[in-house]
Coordinates of N, CA and C in Angstrom, one line a residue:
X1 N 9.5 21.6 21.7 CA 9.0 22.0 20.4 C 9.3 23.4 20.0
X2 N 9.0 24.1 21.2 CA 9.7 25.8 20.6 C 11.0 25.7 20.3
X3 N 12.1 25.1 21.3 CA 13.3 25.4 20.6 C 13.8 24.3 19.4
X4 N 12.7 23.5 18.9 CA 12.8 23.0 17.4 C 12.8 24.1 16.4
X5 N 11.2 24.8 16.7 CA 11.0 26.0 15.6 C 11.6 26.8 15.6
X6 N 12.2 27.3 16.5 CA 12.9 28.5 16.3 C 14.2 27.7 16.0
X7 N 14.9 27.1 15.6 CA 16.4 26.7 15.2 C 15.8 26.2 13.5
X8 N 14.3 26.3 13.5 CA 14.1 26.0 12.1 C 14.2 27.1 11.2
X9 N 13.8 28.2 12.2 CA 13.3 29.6 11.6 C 14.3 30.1 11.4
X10 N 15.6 30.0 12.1 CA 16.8 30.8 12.2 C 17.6 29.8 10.7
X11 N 17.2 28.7 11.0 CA 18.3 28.1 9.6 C 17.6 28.3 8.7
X12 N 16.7 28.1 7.9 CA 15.7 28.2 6.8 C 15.8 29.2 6.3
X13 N 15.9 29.5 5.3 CA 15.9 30.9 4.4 C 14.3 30.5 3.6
X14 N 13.8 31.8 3.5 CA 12.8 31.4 2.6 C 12.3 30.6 1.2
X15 N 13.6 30.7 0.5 CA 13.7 30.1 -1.0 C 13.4 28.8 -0.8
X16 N 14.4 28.2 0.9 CA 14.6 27.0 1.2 C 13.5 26.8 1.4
X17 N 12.6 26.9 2.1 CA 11.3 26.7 3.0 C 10.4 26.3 1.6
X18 N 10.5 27.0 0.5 CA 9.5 27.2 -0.4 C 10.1 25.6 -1.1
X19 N 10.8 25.3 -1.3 CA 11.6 24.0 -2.2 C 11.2 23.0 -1.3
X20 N 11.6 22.9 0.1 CA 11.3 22.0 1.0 C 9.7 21.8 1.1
X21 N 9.2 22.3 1.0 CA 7.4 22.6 1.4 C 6.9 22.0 -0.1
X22 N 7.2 22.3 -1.7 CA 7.5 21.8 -2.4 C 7.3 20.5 -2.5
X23 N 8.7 19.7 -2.1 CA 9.2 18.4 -2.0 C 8.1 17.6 -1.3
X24 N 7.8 17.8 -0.3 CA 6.6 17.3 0.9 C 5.6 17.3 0.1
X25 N 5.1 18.4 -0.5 CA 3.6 18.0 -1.3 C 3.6 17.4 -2.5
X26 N 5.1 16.9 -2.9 CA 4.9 15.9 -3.4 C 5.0 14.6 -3.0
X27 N 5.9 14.7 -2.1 CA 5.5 13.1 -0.9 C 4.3 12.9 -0.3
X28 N 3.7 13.9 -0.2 CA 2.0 13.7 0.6 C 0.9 13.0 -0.8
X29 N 1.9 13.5 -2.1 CA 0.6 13.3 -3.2 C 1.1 12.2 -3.5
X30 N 2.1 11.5 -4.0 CA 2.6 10.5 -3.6 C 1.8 9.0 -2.8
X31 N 1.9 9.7 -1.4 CA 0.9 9.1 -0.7 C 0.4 8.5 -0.7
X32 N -0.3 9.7 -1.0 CA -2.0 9.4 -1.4 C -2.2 8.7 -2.5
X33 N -1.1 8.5 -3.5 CA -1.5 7.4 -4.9 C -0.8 5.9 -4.6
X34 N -0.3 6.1 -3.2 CA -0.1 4.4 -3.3 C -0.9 4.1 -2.3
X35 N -1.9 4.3 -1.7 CA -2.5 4.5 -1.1 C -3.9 3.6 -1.2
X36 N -4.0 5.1 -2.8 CA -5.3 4.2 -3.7 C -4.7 3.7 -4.0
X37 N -4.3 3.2 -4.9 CA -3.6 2.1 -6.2 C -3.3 0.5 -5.2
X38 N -2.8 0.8 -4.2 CA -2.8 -0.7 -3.3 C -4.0 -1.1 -2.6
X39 N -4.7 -0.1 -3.0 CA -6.2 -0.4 -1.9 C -7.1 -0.7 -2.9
X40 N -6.6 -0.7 -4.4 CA -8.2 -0.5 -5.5 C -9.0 -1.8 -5.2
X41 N -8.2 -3.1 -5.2 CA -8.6 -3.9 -5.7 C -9.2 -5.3 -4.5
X42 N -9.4 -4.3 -3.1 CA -9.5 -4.9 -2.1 C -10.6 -4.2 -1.7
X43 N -11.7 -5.5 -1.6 CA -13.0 -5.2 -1.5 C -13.6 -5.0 0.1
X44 N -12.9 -5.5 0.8 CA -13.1 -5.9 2.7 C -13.1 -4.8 3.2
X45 N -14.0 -3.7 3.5 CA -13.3 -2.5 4.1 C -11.9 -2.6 5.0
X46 N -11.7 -3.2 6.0 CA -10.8 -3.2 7.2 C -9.8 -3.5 6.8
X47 N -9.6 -4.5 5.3 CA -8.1 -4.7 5.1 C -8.1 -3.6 3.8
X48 N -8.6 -3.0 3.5 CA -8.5 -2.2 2.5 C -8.3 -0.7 3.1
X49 N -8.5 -0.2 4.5 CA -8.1 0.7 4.7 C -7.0 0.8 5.4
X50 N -6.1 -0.7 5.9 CA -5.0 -1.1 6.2 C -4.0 -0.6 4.7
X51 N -4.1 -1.9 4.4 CA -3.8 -1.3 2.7 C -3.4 0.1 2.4
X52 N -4.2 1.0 2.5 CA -4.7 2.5 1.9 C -3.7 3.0 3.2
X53 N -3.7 2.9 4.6 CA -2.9 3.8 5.5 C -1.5 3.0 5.1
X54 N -0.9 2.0 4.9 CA 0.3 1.8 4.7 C 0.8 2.2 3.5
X55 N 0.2 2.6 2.4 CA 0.5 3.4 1.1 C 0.9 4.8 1.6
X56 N -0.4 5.5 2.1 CA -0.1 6.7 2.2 C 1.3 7.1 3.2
X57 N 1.1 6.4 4.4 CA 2.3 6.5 5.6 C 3.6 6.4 4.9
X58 N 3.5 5.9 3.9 CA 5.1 5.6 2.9 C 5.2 6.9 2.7
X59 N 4.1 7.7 2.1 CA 4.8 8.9 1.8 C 4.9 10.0 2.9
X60 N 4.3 9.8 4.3 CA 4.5 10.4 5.3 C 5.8 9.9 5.4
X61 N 6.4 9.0 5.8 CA 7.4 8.5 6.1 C 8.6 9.3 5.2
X62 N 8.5 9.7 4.2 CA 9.4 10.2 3.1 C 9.5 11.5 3.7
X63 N 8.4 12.4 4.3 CA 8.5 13.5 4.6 C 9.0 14.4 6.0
X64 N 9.2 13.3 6.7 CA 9.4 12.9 8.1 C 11.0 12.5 8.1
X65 N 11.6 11.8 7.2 CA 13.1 11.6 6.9 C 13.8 12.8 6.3
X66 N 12.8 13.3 5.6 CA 13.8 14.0 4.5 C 13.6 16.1 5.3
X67 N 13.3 15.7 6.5 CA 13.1 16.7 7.9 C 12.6 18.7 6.8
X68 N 11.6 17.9 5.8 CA 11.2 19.1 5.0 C 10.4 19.6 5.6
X69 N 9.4 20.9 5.2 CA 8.6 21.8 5.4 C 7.1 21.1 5.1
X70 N 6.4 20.6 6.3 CA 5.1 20.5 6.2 C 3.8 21.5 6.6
X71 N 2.7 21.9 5.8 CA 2.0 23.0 6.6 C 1.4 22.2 7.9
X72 N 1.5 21.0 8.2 CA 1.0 21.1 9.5 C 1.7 20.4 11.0
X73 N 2.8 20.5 10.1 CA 3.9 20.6 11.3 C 4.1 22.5 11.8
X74 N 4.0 23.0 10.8 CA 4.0 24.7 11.0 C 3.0 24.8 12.2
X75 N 1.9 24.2 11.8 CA 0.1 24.2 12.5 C 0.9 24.2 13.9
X76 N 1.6 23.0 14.3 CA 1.6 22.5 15.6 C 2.6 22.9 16.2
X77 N 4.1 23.2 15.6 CA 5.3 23.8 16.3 C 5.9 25.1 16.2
X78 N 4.9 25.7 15.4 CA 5.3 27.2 14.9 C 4.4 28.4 16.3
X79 N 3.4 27.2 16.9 CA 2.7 28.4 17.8 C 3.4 28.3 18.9
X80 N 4.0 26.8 19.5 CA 4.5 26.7 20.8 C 6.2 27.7 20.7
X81 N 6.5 28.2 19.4 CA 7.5 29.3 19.2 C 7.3 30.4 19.6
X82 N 6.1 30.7 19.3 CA 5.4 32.1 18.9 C 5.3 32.5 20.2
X83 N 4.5 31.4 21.2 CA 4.4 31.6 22.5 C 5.8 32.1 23.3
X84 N 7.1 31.0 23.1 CA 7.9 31.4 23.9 C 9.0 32.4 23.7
X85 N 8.7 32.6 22.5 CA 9.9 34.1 21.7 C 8.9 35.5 21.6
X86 N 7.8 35.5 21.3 CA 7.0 37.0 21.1 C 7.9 37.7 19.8
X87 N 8.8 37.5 19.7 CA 9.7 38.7 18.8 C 9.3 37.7 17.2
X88 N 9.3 37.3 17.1 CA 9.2 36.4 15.4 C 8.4 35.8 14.6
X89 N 6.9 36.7 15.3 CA 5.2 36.5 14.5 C 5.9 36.8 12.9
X90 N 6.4 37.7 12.7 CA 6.4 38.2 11.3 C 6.6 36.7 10.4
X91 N 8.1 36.3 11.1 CA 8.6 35.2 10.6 C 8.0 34.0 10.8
X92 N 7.4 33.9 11.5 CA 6.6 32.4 11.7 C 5.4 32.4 10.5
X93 N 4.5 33.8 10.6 CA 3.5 33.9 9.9 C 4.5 33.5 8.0
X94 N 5.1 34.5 7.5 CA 6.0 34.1 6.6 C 6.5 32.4 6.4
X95 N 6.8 32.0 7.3 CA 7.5 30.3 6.9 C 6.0 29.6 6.9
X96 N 5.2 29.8 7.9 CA 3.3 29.2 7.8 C 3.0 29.4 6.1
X97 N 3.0 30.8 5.1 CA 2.7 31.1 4.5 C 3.4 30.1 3.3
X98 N 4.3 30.8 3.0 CA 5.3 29.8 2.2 C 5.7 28.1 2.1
X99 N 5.2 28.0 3.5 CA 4.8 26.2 4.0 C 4.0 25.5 2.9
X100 N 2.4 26.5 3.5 CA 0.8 26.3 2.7 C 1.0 26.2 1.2
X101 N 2.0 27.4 0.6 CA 1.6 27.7 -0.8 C 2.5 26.3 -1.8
X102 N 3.9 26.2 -0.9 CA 4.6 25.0 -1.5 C 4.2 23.6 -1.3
X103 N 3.4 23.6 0.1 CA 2.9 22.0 0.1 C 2.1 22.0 -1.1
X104 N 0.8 23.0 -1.8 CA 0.1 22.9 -2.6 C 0.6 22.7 -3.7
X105 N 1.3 23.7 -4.0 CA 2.3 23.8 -5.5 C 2.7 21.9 -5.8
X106 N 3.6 21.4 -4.7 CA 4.1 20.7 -5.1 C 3.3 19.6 -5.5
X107 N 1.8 18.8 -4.3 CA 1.0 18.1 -4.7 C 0.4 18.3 -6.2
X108 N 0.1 19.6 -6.6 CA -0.3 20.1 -7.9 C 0.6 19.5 -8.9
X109 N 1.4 19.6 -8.6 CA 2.1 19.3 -9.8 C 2.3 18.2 -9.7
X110 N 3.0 17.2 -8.8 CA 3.1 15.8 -8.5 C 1.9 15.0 -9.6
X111 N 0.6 15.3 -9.0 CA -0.9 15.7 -9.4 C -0.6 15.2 -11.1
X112 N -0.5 16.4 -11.6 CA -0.3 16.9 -12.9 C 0.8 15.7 -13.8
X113 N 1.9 15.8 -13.3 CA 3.0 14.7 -13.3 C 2.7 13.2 -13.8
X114 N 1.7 12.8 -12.4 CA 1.5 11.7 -13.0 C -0.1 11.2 -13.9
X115 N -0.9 12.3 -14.0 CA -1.8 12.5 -14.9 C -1.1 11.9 -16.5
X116 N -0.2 13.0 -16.6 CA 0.7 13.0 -18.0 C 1.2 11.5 -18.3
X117 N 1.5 11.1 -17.3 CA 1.9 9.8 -17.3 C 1.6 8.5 -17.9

């Protein structure tokens, strides 16, 4: 896992990180609307939260192919970095940061997007 992060941290430029982090929170919002929308009309809890995880996993699935910026993949592979390099808190903390602010941005707007819709 550390030498994932750190080959992530060294390729990533920040613009990138912020576009890719972006893209993901719109696949996570995404998700989350096929999610609901396939689950609305299924009254059974157990098959309706079947339903609802195979909606959303579509949009995990999107996020996991398309090898973008998630804040909680940061959560989980950015410390086992931290631990084995010591030299690149600055930068970890910075891609964490810019992770959080674009997964949000992007759900926001995704959000917003298909509100207008």
């Amino acid at each position: 896992m550390a030498a994932f992060g750190r080959e992530r941290l060294a390729r990533l430029s920040p613009v990138r990180v912020l576009i890719l982090a972006m893209l993901d929170g719109a696949f996570i919002a995404v998700g989350g609307l096929l999610a609901v929308l396939l689950a609305a009309r299924i009254e059974t809890p157990a098959p309706q939260r079947l339903v609802g995880g195979f909606g959303f996993s579509t949009g995990f699935f999107f996020v996991v192919r398309s090898e973008a910026v998630l804040f909680t993949e940061a959560n989980v592979v950015l410390p086992a970095t931290l631990l084995e390099t010591r030299r690149s808190g600055r930068r970890i903390a910075r891609f964490w940061a810019i992770g959080w602010i674009g997964n949000l941005v992007g759900a926001i707007v995704t959000a917003h997007l298909i509100a207008a819709a």
